[in-house]
Amino acid sequence: MAKILMKGNEAFGKAAITAGCRHFFGYPITPQSELPEYLSRELPAIGGTFVQAESEVAAINMVYGAGGCGARVLTSSSSPGLALKQEGITYCAGAEVPCVILNVVRGGPGLGSIQPSQSDYFMCTRGGGDGDYRTPVYAPSSVQEACDMIQDAFDVAEVYRTPVLVLLDGMIGQMMEPVDFDRPRKQREIPAKDWATTGTKGERKPNIINSLYLSPEILEEHNYHLGRKYDLIEKEEVQVEMDRTEDAELVFVAYGTMARVVKNCVEDLREEGYKVGLIRPKTVWPYPYHAFDEIPACKDLFVIEMSMGQMVEDVKLGSNGRHNVHFYGRPGGMVPEPKEIVRRAKEIMGGVK
Amino acid sequence: MAVIFERTKGLTDAQTHYCPGCTHGIIHRLVAEVLEEMDQCGNAVGVAPVGCSVLAYNYFNCDMHEAAHGRAPACATGIKRVLPDHTVFTYQGDGDLASIGTAEIVHAANRGEKITVIFVNNTTYGMTGGQMAPTTLIGEKGTTCQGGRDPELHGYPIRIAEMISTLTGAVYVERVRVDTPAEVRKAKKCIRKAFEVQKAGLGFSMVEVLSTCPTNWGKTAPDALQWLRDNMVPYFPVQNFRDVDIEAAKEEK
């Protein structure tokens, strides 16, 4: 199929439909509202359901109900809204309900701003809800990649029976780019949904979607079971792009929109003879810690974020003291500029050549 | 030997954890009998709440979801939208439905979600140890209102059935009690009607059931039933708030 020029937020909705999602429950919040608007029009037209919930809390609990019935279900929100959804996300994790959640991040904390930001990294990769759980988190850099990852996310959610997050920012949500929705994807075998609540029909014992285990011994075993699942996800699902890192003396680390900006900086610095590269995590949980074992010439890691520095902690874990770790970021919805990033990189590398 | 009374197929054979004298057992049985009589056990998905009936998913013999505190109507909305031909119900106490879950119940009713809500009102937080509920009566003591509920400090007991019945999407709303055999029989009729309204696709249906908590009220089972009659019924009138002629409504639809 030919590429279609679409606004990010609308393209995300089309990607979900392409993945077979027919149920959306959400609540409007800037800068992601074009997504529910698009799906409110498109889903009923193909026999799906769109419900504008009374709150983000209700929306994610509708997702929990629908996902428990085995349906492919989506919700989306932006930062303060995602904070409210954390209650339902931990229930989905505990009860092993597959679902996909998009977070189009804006500046915080609190009501913050409506400008693009990356300050929900901790909330998304560490989990804002209670208990020992993890959620796979995709971090696309373009509208096309977001659409590919959203489609993969539905598969991954069902393969592992887990909520999956897609971490976007207002920039990717609001920009227009050409998208091909028929790109070849990794074929996955989706396990039978024999756990779903679809009515017993008198043919089996009742299925129960539940995260309550009153006996601590049984809850402990459930957590070990979840832990083994997360170990497997860390082994199988980590994704990273390494750009010119083989001989790089300075390696940038950036994800999402920020990685796009940094790519231009790498380009410019290379033209001037600086040996620089980029590690771009495409999943931020599981995190590509192994990438830091594969940069033999690197002395300096330079983390660029649209935040006060959240991913920098994962970079330090991956580096494990082997590199000098530097950070530059701007919070509150400000986007670091290439000129400033280049200037600071040159400083780290001993000044202008 | 002829069997004249047996366990309804709507309930599993699990032993329940409810306290002696608590009327959850009666209400469970009524819901389960209705599901069995309407041949819906294999087609039903129930939603259990947080509170004393948190383990209801072990007792009803149908597919069940356990929902977060107060969120059962949202969870049921998700279920019903995926499975529109199934019978979907929530079973919620007053702490769950009338406090933390007021937004969810009001909006599910207002959307006219085709679900059935069984709302069990015993004026207290049973499981957590008898704290004040939104339905605790004026002067009634709780562990967080030890001098008795004082409206100056705590506001007034919420009349949920009255409130929900103001919403257009709520098609059938009735308050019942289960303190005598005659009232139990009436309650069952109302629960059946609530499920029939759902089956006919008419909208949201809710039955509020006045219930007892002998343990936290500090009363014997018979005294608890008497307290319900003397104190709850005057404030929470047992009556129909929104009725519907199912056949006429079906035709109109």
Coordinates of C-alpha atoms in Angstrom, one line a residue:
Chain A
M1 CA 0.0 0.0 0.0
A2 CA 1.1 3.5 -0.7
K3 CA 2.2 5.8 2.1
I4 CA -0.5 8.0 3.6
L5 CA 0.3 11.5 5.0
M6 CA -1.3 11.5 8.5
K7 CA -1.1 13.3 11.8
G8 CA 0.7 11.2 14.4
N9 CA -2.3 10.8 16.8
E10 CA -4.6 9.8 14.0
A11 CA -2.1 7.4 12.5
F12 CA -1.8 5.7 15.9
G13 CA -5.5 5.1 15.8
K14 CA -5.3 3.6 12.3
A15 CA -2.4 1.4 13.4
A16 CA -4.5 0.0 16.3
I17 CA -7.3 -0.8 13.9
T18 CA -4.9 -2.4 11.5
A19 CA -3.7 -4.5 14.4
G20 CA -7.2 -5.8 14.9
C21 CA -8.2 -3.5 17.9
R22 CA -11.9 -2.9 17.9
H23 CA -12.3 -1.4 21.4
F24 CA -11.2 1.9 22.7
F25 CA -11.9 3.5 26.1
G26 CA -10.4 6.9 26.9
Y27 CA -10.8 10.4 28.2
P28 CA -9.7 13.5 26.3
I29 CA -6.4 15.2 27.2
T30 CA -4.1 17.4 25.2
P31 CA -1.9 16.6 23.3
Q32 CA -3.4 13.2 22.3
S33 CA -7.1 14.1 21.8
E34 CA -7.0 13.6 18.0
L35 CA -6.6 9.9 18.7
P36 CA -9.9 9.4 20.5
E37 CA -11.6 11.8 18.1
Y38 CA -10.4 9.7 15.2
L39 CA -11.4 6.4 16.8
S40 CA -14.8 7.8 17.8
R41 CA -15.5 8.2 14.1
E42 CA -13.7 5.1 12.7
L43 CA -14.4 2.3 15.3
P44 CA -18.2 2.3 15.2
A45 CA -18.1 2.3 11.4
I46 CA -16.4 -1.1 11.5
G47 CA -18.5 -2.6 14.3
G48 CA -16.1 -1.7 17.1
T49 CA -16.8 0.3 20.2
F50 CA -15.6 3.7 21.4
V51 CA -16.5 4.9 24.9
Q52 CA -15.6 8.2 26.2
A53 CA -15.3 7.4 29.9
E54 CA -16.1 9.7 32.8
S55 CA -12.4 9.7 33.8
E56 CA -9.0 8.1 33.1
V57 CA -9.6 5.8 36.1
A58 CA -12.9 4.6 34.6
A59 CA -11.3 4.3 31.1
I60 CA -8.5 2.0 32.2
N61 CA -11.0 -0.1 34.2
M62 CA -13.1 -0.5 31.1
V63 CA -9.9 -1.7 29.4
Y64 CA -9.4 -4.1 32.2
G65 CA -12.9 -5.5 31.7
A66 CA -12.7 -5.7 27.9
G67 CA -9.1 -7.1 27.9
G68 CA -10.2 -9.8 30.4
C69 CA -12.8 -10.9 27.8
G70 CA -9.9 -11.5 25.4
A71 CA -10.6 -8.4 23.2
R72 CA -7.8 -6.4 21.6
V73 CA -8.3 -3.1 23.5
L74 CA -6.6 0.3 23.5
T75 CA -6.5 3.4 25.7
S76 CA -4.5 6.5 25.4
S77 CA -3.7 9.5 27.5
S78 CA -1.1 12.1 28.4
S79 CA 1.0 12.5 31.5
P80 CA -1.4 13.5 34.3
G81 CA -4.0 11.2 32.7
L82 CA -1.6 8.3 32.7
A83 CA -0.9 9.0 36.4
L84 CA -4.6 8.4 37.0
K85 CA -4.5 5.2 34.9
Q86 CA -1.8 3.6 37.0
E87 CA -4.5 2.0 39.3
G88 CA -5.8 0.0 36.4
I89 CA -2.4 -0.7 34.9
T90 CA -1.3 -2.6 38.0
Y91 CA -4.5 -4.5 38.1
C92 CA -4.0 -5.5 34.5
A93 CA -0.5 -6.5 35.3
G94 CA -1.5 -8.5 38.3
A95 CA -4.5 -10.2 36.6
E96 CA -2.4 -10.7 33.4
V97 CA -4.9 -8.8 31.2
P98 CA -3.4 -7.9 27.8
C99 CA -4.0 -4.3 26.6
V100 CA -2.1 -1.5 25.0
I101 CA -1.8 2.0 26.5
L102 CA -0.4 5.0 24.7
N103 CA 1.1 7.9 26.6
V104 CA 1.7 11.0 24.6
V105 CA 3.9 12.8 27.1
R106 CA 3.6 16.5 28.0
G107 CA 5.5 18.6 30.5
G108 CA 4.9 18.0 34.2
P109 CA 4.8 17.7 37.2
G110 CA 1.2 18.2 38.0
L111 CA -0.8 19.9 35.3
G112 CA 2.5 21.1 33.7
S113 CA 2.3 22.2 30.1
I114 CA 0.9 20.8 26.9
Q115 CA 4.3 20.8 25.2
P116 CA 6.2 17.6 24.3
S117 CA 8.3 16.2 27.0
Q118 CA 10.0 13.0 28.2
S119 CA 9.5 13.4 31.9
D120 CA 7.2 10.3 32.3
Y121 CA 10.2 7.9 31.8
F122 CA 10.2 6.9 35.5
M123 CA 6.4 6.5 35.6
C124 CA 6.4 4.3 32.5
T125 CA 9.5 2.2 33.0
R126 CA 9.3 1.8 36.7
G127 CA 5.6 1.5 37.0
G128 CA 3.5 4.0 38.8
G129 CA 1.1 1.5 40.4
D130 CA 1.6 -0.7 43.4
G131 CA 3.5 -4.0 43.5
D132 CA 6.3 -5.8 41.7
Y133 CA 5.4 -5.5 38.1
R134 CA 6.8 -4.3 34.8
T135 CA 5.3 -3.2 31.6
P136 CA 7.0 -3.4 28.2
V137 CA 7.5 0.1 26.9
Y138 CA 8.1 1.0 23.3
A139 CA 9.8 4.4 22.5
P140 CA 9.3 5.2 18.8
S141 CA 11.1 8.1 17.1
S142 CA 8.8 8.7 14.1
V143 CA 5.1 8.3 13.2
Q144 CA 5.9 5.3 11.0
E145 CA 7.9 3.6 13.8
A146 CA 5.1 4.4 16.3
C147 CA 2.6 2.7 14.0
D148 CA 4.7 -0.4 13.5
M149 CA 5.3 -0.6 17.3
I150 CA 1.6 -0.1 18.1
Q151 CA 0.8 -3.1 15.9
D152 CA 3.6 -5.2 17.6
A153 CA 2.4 -4.0 21.0
F154 CA -0.9 -5.8 20.6
D155 CA 0.9 -9.1 19.8
V156 CA 3.3 -8.7 22.6
A157 CA 0.5 -7.9 25.0
E158 CA -1.2 -11.2 24.1
V159 CA 1.9 -13.4 23.9
Y160 CA 2.9 -12.5 27.4
R161 CA -0.6 -11.6 28.8
T162 CA 0.6 -8.1 29.9
P163 CA -0.3 -4.5 29.5
V164 CA 2.1 -2.8 27.0
L165 CA 2.9 0.9 26.9
V166 CA 3.9 3.0 24.0
L167 CA 5.8 6.0 25.2
L168 CA 5.4 8.9 22.7
D169 CA 5.6 12.6 23.2
G170 CA 3.6 15.5 22.0
M171 CA 5.9 16.1 19.1
I172 CA 5.3 12.7 17.5
G173 CA 1.6 13.0 18.3
Q174 CA 1.2 16.3 16.6
M175 CA 3.5 16.0 13.6
M176 CA 2.4 14.8 10.2
E177 CA 4.4 12.2 8.4
P178 CA 3.9 9.7 5.6
V179 CA 3.0 6.2 6.9
D180 CA 2.8 2.8 5.4
F181 CA 0.4 0.5 7.4
D182 CA 1.3 -2.6 5.5
R183 CA 4.9 -3.0 6.3
P184 CA 6.0 -6.6 7.0
R185 CA 6.0 -7.4 10.7
K186 CA 7.5 -10.2 12.8
Q187 CA 4.9 -13.0 12.8
R188 CA 4.1 -14.2 16.3
E189 CA 2.1 -17.1 17.5
I190 CA -0.7 -15.8 19.7
P191 CA -1.6 -18.3 22.4
A192 CA -5.2 -19.5 22.8
K193 CA -7.2 -17.2 25.1
D194 CA -8.6 -20.0 27.2
W195 CA -8.3 -17.8 30.3
A196 CA -10.7 -15.1 29.0
T197 CA -14.2 -14.6 30.5
T198 CA -16.5 -15.2 27.6
G199 CA -19.2 -17.2 29.4
T200 CA -18.6 -20.9 30.4
K201 CA -21.4 -22.1 28.1
G202 CA -21.7 -24.9 30.7
E203 CA -18.6 -26.5 29.1
R204 CA -15.8 -25.5 31.4
K205 CA -15.1 -24.2 34.9
P206 CA -15.6 -20.5 35.4
N207 CA -12.7 -18.3 34.5
I208 CA -11.7 -15.6 36.9
I209 CA -9.8 -12.4 36.1
N210 CA -8.3 -11.4 39.4
S211 CA -5.3 -10.0 41.1
L212 CA -6.2 -10.8 44.7
Y213 CA -4.3 -13.5 46.5
L214 CA -5.0 -13.4 50.2
S215 CA -2.5 -16.1 51.1
P216 CA 1.0 -14.5 51.1
E217 CA 2.5 -17.9 50.0
I218 CA 0.3 -18.0 46.9
L219 CA 0.9 -14.3 46.2
E220 CA 4.6 -14.8 46.4
E221 CA 4.4 -17.7 43.9
H222 CA 2.3 -15.4 41.6
N223 CA 5.0 -12.8 41.8
Y224 CA 7.7 -15.3 41.0
H225 CA 5.5 -16.4 38.0
L226 CA 5.3 -12.7 36.9
G227 CA 9.0 -12.3 37.5
R228 CA 9.8 -15.3 35.2
K229 CA 7.7 -13.7 32.5
Y230 CA 9.5 -10.3 32.9
D231 CA 12.9 -12.2 32.7
L232 CA 11.7 -13.7 29.4
I233 CA 10.6 -10.3 28.1
E234 CA 14.0 -8.9 29.0
K235 CA 15.7 -11.7 27.0
E236 CA 13.4 -11.7 24.0
E237 CA 11.9 -8.2 23.5
V238 CA 14.7 -5.6 23.9
Q239 CA 15.2 -3.4 20.9
V240 CA 17.9 -0.8 20.2
E241 CA 19.4 1.1 17.3
M242 CA 23.2 1.6 17.2
D243 CA 24.3 4.4 14.9
R244 CA 28.0 4.7 14.1
T245 CA 29.1 3.5 17.5
E246 CA 31.9 1.1 16.4
D247 CA 34.7 3.8 16.4
A248 CA 32.8 6.5 18.4
E249 CA 34.7 8.1 21.2
L250 CA 31.6 9.9 22.4
V251 CA 28.3 8.1 22.2
F252 CA 25.0 10.0 22.6
V253 CA 22.1 8.2 24.2
A254 CA 18.6 9.4 23.4
Y255 CA 15.2 8.0 22.5
G256 CA 12.0 9.2 20.9
T257 CA 11.9 12.7 19.4
M258 CA 15.1 13.6 21.2
A259 CA 16.9 10.8 19.2
R260 CA 15.8 12.5 16.0
V261 CA 17.4 15.7 17.0
V262 CA 20.6 14.0 18.2
K263 CA 20.9 12.1 14.9
N264 CA 21.3 15.5 13.1
C265 CA 24.0 16.4 15.7
V266 CA 25.8 13.2 15.0
E267 CA 25.7 14.0 11.3
D268 CA 27.1 17.5 11.8
L269 CA 29.8 16.4 14.2
R270 CA 30.9 13.5 11.9
E271 CA 31.2 16.0 9.0
E272 CA 33.5 18.0 11.2
G273 CA 35.6 14.9 12.0
Y274 CA 34.4 14.1 15.5
K275 CA 34.0 10.4 16.2
V276 CA 30.5 10.3 17.6
G277 CA 27.6 7.8 17.5
L278 CA 24.2 7.2 19.0
I279 CA 22.6 4.5 21.1
R280 CA 18.8 4.8 20.6
P281 CA 16.8 2.5 22.9
K282 CA 13.6 1.5 21.0
T283 CA 12.3 -0.3 24.1
V284 CA 13.0 1.5 27.3
W285 CA 11.8 -1.5 29.3
P286 CA 13.3 -3.9 28.7
Y287 CA 16.3 -1.5 28.5
P288 CA 19.2 -2.3 26.1
Y289 CA 21.9 -2.5 28.8
H290 CA 23.9 -4.8 26.5
A291 CA 24.4 -1.9 24.1
F292 CA 27.0 -0.4 26.4
D293 CA 29.2 -3.6 26.1
E294 CA 29.4 -2.9 22.3
I295 CA 31.1 0.5 22.1
P296 CA 34.8 -0.4 22.3
A297 CA 36.2 3.1 21.6
C298 CA 33.8 5.1 23.7
K299 CA 35.1 7.1 26.6
D300 CA 32.2 9.5 27.1
L301 CA 28.4 8.8 27.1
F302 CA 26.2 11.9 26.5
V303 CA 22.6 11.5 27.5
I304 CA 20.1 14.0 26.0
E305 CA 16.6 14.1 27.3
M306 CA 13.5 16.4 27.3
S307 CA 13.6 16.1 31.1
M308 CA 15.7 16.8 34.2
G309 CA 17.5 13.5 33.5
Q310 CA 15.6 10.2 34.1
M311 CA 16.9 7.8 31.5
V312 CA 20.4 8.8 32.6
E313 CA 20.0 6.4 35.5
D314 CA 19.6 3.5 33.1
V315 CA 22.6 4.6 31.1
K316 CA 24.7 4.6 34.3
L317 CA 23.4 1.1 35.0
G318 CA 24.4 0.0 31.5
S319 CA 27.8 1.7 31.6
N320 CA 28.5 0.3 35.1
G321 CA 31.2 2.8 35.7
R322 CA 33.1 2.2 32.5
H323 CA 32.4 5.6 30.9
N324 CA 32.2 9.2 31.8
V325 CA 28.4 9.8 31.8
H326 CA 27.3 13.4 30.9
F327 CA 23.8 14.7 30.7
Y328 CA 22.0 17.6 29.0
G329 CA 18.3 18.0 29.1
R330 CA 15.6 20.6 29.2
P331 CA 12.4 20.0 31.2
G332 CA 8.8 21.4 31.1
G333 CA 8.2 21.0 27.4
M334 CA 11.4 22.7 26.1
V335 CA 13.2 20.8 23.3
P336 CA 17.0 21.0 23.4
E337 CA 18.4 22.6 20.3
P338 CA 21.0 20.9 18.0
K339 CA 23.3 23.9 18.3
E340 CA 23.5 23.7 22.0
I341 CA 23.9 19.9 22.0
V342 CA 26.8 20.1 19.5
R343 CA 28.5 22.8 21.5
R344 CA 28.3 20.8 24.7
A345 CA 29.5 17.6 22.9
K346 CA 32.6 19.5 21.6
E347 CA 33.3 20.7 25.1
I348 CA 33.3 17.1 26.4
M349 CA 35.6 16.1 23.6
G350 CA 38.2 18.8 24.5
G351 CA 36.9 21.8 22.6
V352 CA 36.6 22.8 19.0
K353 CA 39.0 21.0 16.6
Chain B
M1 CA -36.2 -39.8 48.0
A2 CA -37.5 -36.7 46.3
V3 CA -35.3 -33.7 46.4
I4 CA -37.3 -30.7 47.6
F5 CA -34.4 -28.2 48.1
E6 CA -30.9 -28.1 46.8
R7 CA -28.1 -25.8 46.1
T8 CA -28.7 -23.6 43.1
K9 CA -26.5 -24.3 40.1
G10 CA -25.7 -20.6 40.1
L11 CA -23.4 -21.0 43.0
T12 CA -20.3 -23.1 43.3
D13 CA -19.9 -25.6 46.2
A14 CA -17.2 -23.3 47.9
Q15 CA -17.8 -22.6 51.5
T16 CA -18.4 -18.9 51.9
H17 CA -16.5 -16.7 54.4
Y18 CA -19.4 -14.5 55.4
C19 CA -20.1 -14.0 59.1
P20 CA -23.0 -15.8 60.7
G21 CA -26.2 -13.7 60.3
C22 CA -24.9 -11.6 57.5
T23 CA -27.4 -11.5 54.6
H24 CA -24.8 -11.6 51.8
G25 CA -25.5 -15.4 51.7
I26 CA -29.2 -14.8 51.0
I27 CA -28.5 -12.1 48.3
H28 CA -25.9 -14.3 46.6
R29 CA -28.4 -17.1 46.5
L30 CA -31.1 -14.9 45.0
V31 CA -28.9 -13.6 42.3
A32 CA -27.7 -17.2 41.6
E33 CA -31.2 -18.6 41.5
V34 CA -32.2 -15.9 39.0
L35 CA -29.2 -16.7 36.8
E36 CA -30.1 -20.4 36.9
E37 CA -33.8 -19.9 36.2
M38 CA -33.0 -17.6 33.3
D39 CA -30.5 -20.1 32.0
Q40 CA -27.7 -17.5 32.1
C41 CA -25.0 -19.2 34.2
G42 CA -23.1 -20.2 31.1
N43 CA -23.7 -16.8 29.5
A44 CA -23.0 -14.5 32.4
V45 CA -19.9 -12.5 33.5
G46 CA -20.1 -11.1 37.0
V47 CA -17.9 -8.4 38.6
A48 CA -16.9 -8.8 42.2
P49 CA -16.1 -5.7 44.3
V50 CA -13.7 -4.8 47.0
G51 CA -15.1 -5.2 50.5
C52 CA -16.8 -8.2 52.3
S53 CA -18.0 -9.6 49.0
V54 CA -14.5 -9.4 47.4
L55 CA -14.4 -13.2 47.1
A56 CA -17.8 -13.4 45.3
Y57 CA -15.8 -14.6 42.3
N58 CA -15.3 -17.9 44.1
Y59 CA -19.0 -18.3 44.9
F60 CA -20.9 -17.5 41.6
N61 CA -20.8 -20.3 39.2
C62 CA -20.1 -18.2 36.1
D63 CA -17.1 -16.3 34.7
M64 CA -16.1 -13.5 37.0
H65 CA -13.8 -10.4 37.2
E66 CA -12.5 -9.0 40.4
A67 CA -12.5 -5.2 40.1
A68 CA -10.7 -2.4 41.9
H69 CA -12.6 -0.6 44.6
G70 CA -15.6 1.1 43.1
R71 CA -14.6 0.4 39.5
A72 CA -16.9 -2.6 38.9
P73 CA -19.4 -0.5 36.8
A74 CA -16.5 0.6 34.5
C75 CA -15.1 -3.0 34.3
A76 CA -18.6 -4.2 33.5
T77 CA -18.9 -1.6 30.8
G78 CA -15.8 -3.0 29.1
I79 CA -17.1 -6.5 29.4
K80 CA -20.6 -5.7 28.1
R81 CA -19.2 -3.7 25.1
V82 CA -17.1 -6.7 24.1
L83 CA -19.9 -9.2 24.9
P84 CA -23.2 -7.5 24.2
D85 CA -25.2 -10.7 24.2
H86 CA -23.9 -11.8 27.6
T87 CA -25.5 -11.1 31.0
V88 CA -23.2 -8.8 32.9
F89 CA -23.7 -7.9 36.5
T90 CA -21.8 -6.2 39.3
Y91 CA -22.3 -7.0 43.0
Q92 CA -21.1 -4.1 45.2
G93 CA -21.3 -3.0 48.8
D94 CA -21.9 0.6 50.0
G95 CA -18.3 1.4 50.6
D96 CA -17.5 0.3 47.1
L97 CA -20.4 1.7 45.2
A98 CA -21.5 4.7 47.3
S99 CA -18.1 6.2 48.1
I100 CA -15.0 5.5 46.0
G101 CA -17.1 4.3 43.1
T102 CA -19.8 7.1 42.9
A103 CA -18.4 8.4 39.6
E104 CA -18.4 5.0 38.0
I105 CA -21.9 4.1 39.1
V106 CA -23.4 7.4 38.1
H107 CA -21.9 7.4 34.6
A108 CA -22.6 3.7 33.9
A109 CA -26.2 4.4 34.8
N110 CA -26.3 7.6 32.8
R111 CA -24.8 5.9 29.7
G112 CA -27.6 3.4 30.1
E113 CA -25.1 0.5 30.1
K114 CA -27.0 -2.7 29.7
I115 CA -25.7 -4.2 32.9
T116 CA -27.4 -5.1 36.2
V117 CA -26.0 -3.8 39.5
I118 CA -26.8 -5.5 42.8
F119 CA -26.0 -2.9 45.5
V120 CA -25.8 -4.3 49.0
N121 CA -26.3 -1.6 51.6
N122 CA -25.5 -2.4 55.3
T123 CA -24.5 1.2 56.3
T124 CA -20.9 0.2 57.2
Y125 CA -17.5 -0.8 55.9
G126 CA -17.7 -4.5 56.9
M127 CA -14.5 -6.0 55.8
T128 CA -12.2 -3.2 57.0
G129 CA -13.8 -3.3 60.4
G130 CA -16.9 -1.1 60.7
Q131 CA -15.7 2.3 59.6
M132 CA -18.2 5.0 58.6
A133 CA -19.8 4.5 55.2
P134 CA -21.5 7.1 53.0
T135 CA -24.7 5.3 54.0
T136 CA -24.1 5.2 57.8
L137 CA -27.2 6.7 59.4
I138 CA -27.2 9.8 61.5
G139 CA -26.2 8.9 65.1
E140 CA -25.0 5.4 64.0
K141 CA -21.6 4.6 65.5
G142 CA -18.6 3.5 63.4
T143 CA -14.9 3.1 64.2
T144 CA -14.3 6.4 62.4
C145 CA -17.3 8.1 63.9
Q146 CA -17.2 6.8 67.4
G147 CA -19.6 9.3 68.8
G148 CA -22.1 8.5 66.0
R149 CA -22.4 10.1 62.6
D150 CA -22.8 13.8 63.0
P151 CA -24.0 15.6 59.8
E152 CA -22.1 18.7 60.8
L153 CA -18.9 16.7 60.6
H154 CA -19.6 13.9 58.2
G155 CA -22.5 15.0 56.0
Y156 CA -25.6 12.9 55.4
P157 CA -26.2 9.3 54.4
I158 CA -26.5 9.0 50.6
R159 CA -29.7 7.6 49.2
I160 CA -28.2 5.9 46.1
A161 CA -31.4 4.4 44.6
E162 CA -33.1 7.8 44.7
M163 CA -30.0 9.5 43.1
I164 CA -29.6 6.9 40.4
S165 CA -33.3 7.0 39.5
T166 CA -32.9 10.6 38.4
L167 CA -30.8 9.4 35.5
T168 CA -32.5 8.8 32.1
G169 CA -30.3 5.8 31.3
A170 CA -31.3 4.0 34.5
V171 CA -34.4 2.1 33.4
Y172 CA -35.1 0.0 36.4
V173 CA -34.2 1.0 40.0
E174 CA -35.7 -0.6 43.1
R175 CA -34.8 -0.9 46.8
V176 CA -35.6 -4.1 48.6
R177 CA -34.8 -5.7 52.0
V178 CA -34.1 -9.3 53.0
D179 CA -35.1 -9.4 56.6
T180 CA -38.2 -11.7 56.4
P181 CA -39.1 -14.6 54.1
A182 CA -41.8 -12.5 52.4
E183 CA -39.3 -9.6 51.8
V184 CA -36.8 -12.1 50.5
R185 CA -39.3 -13.4 47.9
K186 CA -40.1 -9.8 46.9
A187 CA -36.4 -9.1 46.6
K188 CA -35.9 -12.1 44.3
K189 CA -38.7 -10.8 42.0
C190 CA -37.0 -7.5 41.7
I191 CA -33.6 -9.0 41.0
R192 CA -35.2 -11.2 38.3
K193 CA -36.8 -8.1 36.8
A194 CA -33.4 -6.3 36.8
F195 CA -31.9 -9.1 34.8
E196 CA -34.9 -9.2 32.4
V197 CA -34.5 -5.5 31.7
Q198 CA -30.9 -6.2 30.8
K199 CA -31.8 -9.1 28.6
A200 CA -34.4 -7.0 26.8
G201 CA -31.6 -4.5 26.1
L202 CA -33.5 -1.6 27.7
G203 CA -30.7 0.0 29.7
F204 CA -29.2 0.1 33.2
S205 CA -30.9 -1.8 36.0
M206 CA -30.1 -1.7 39.7
V207 CA -31.5 -3.3 42.9
E208 CA -30.4 -1.8 46.2
V209 CA -30.7 -4.5 48.9
L210 CA -30.8 -3.4 52.6
S211 CA -28.5 -5.8 54.4
T212 CA -27.1 -6.5 57.8
C213 CA -23.7 -6.6 59.5
P214 CA -24.2 -8.3 62.8
T215 CA -20.5 -8.5 63.5
N216 CA -19.7 -4.8 63.1
W217 CA -23.1 -3.7 64.4
G218 CA -22.4 -5.7 67.6
K219 CA -25.8 -7.5 67.4
T220 CA -27.2 -11.0 67.2
A221 CA -28.5 -12.0 63.9
P222 CA -32.2 -11.5 64.8
D223 CA -31.4 -8.1 66.5
A224 CA -29.6 -7.0 63.4
L225 CA -32.6 -7.8 61.3
Q226 CA -34.8 -5.8 63.7
W227 CA -32.3 -2.9 63.6
L228 CA -32.6 -2.9 59.8
R229 CA -36.4 -2.6 60.1
D230 CA -36.3 0.0 62.8
N231 CA -33.5 2.2 61.5
M232 CA -32.7 1.6 57.9
V233 CA -36.1 1.3 56.4
P234 CA -37.4 4.7 57.6
Y235 CA -34.4 6.4 56.0
F236 CA -34.0 4.1 53.0
P237 CA -37.6 3.5 51.9
V238 CA -38.2 0.1 50.3
Q239 CA -39.8 1.0 47.0
N240 CA -39.6 1.1 43.3
F241 CA -38.0 4.2 41.9
R242 CA -38.0 3.6 38.2
D243 CA -40.1 0.9 36.7
V244 CA -40.6 -0.2 33.2
D245 CA -43.1 -2.3 31.3
I246 CA -40.6 -4.6 29.7
E247 CA -42.9 -5.7 26.8
A248 CA -44.1 -2.1 26.0
A249 CA -40.5 -0.8 26.2
K250 CA -39.3 -3.6 23.9
E251 CA -41.9 -2.6 21.3
E252 CA -41.1 1.1 21.7
K253 CA -37.4 0.3 21.1

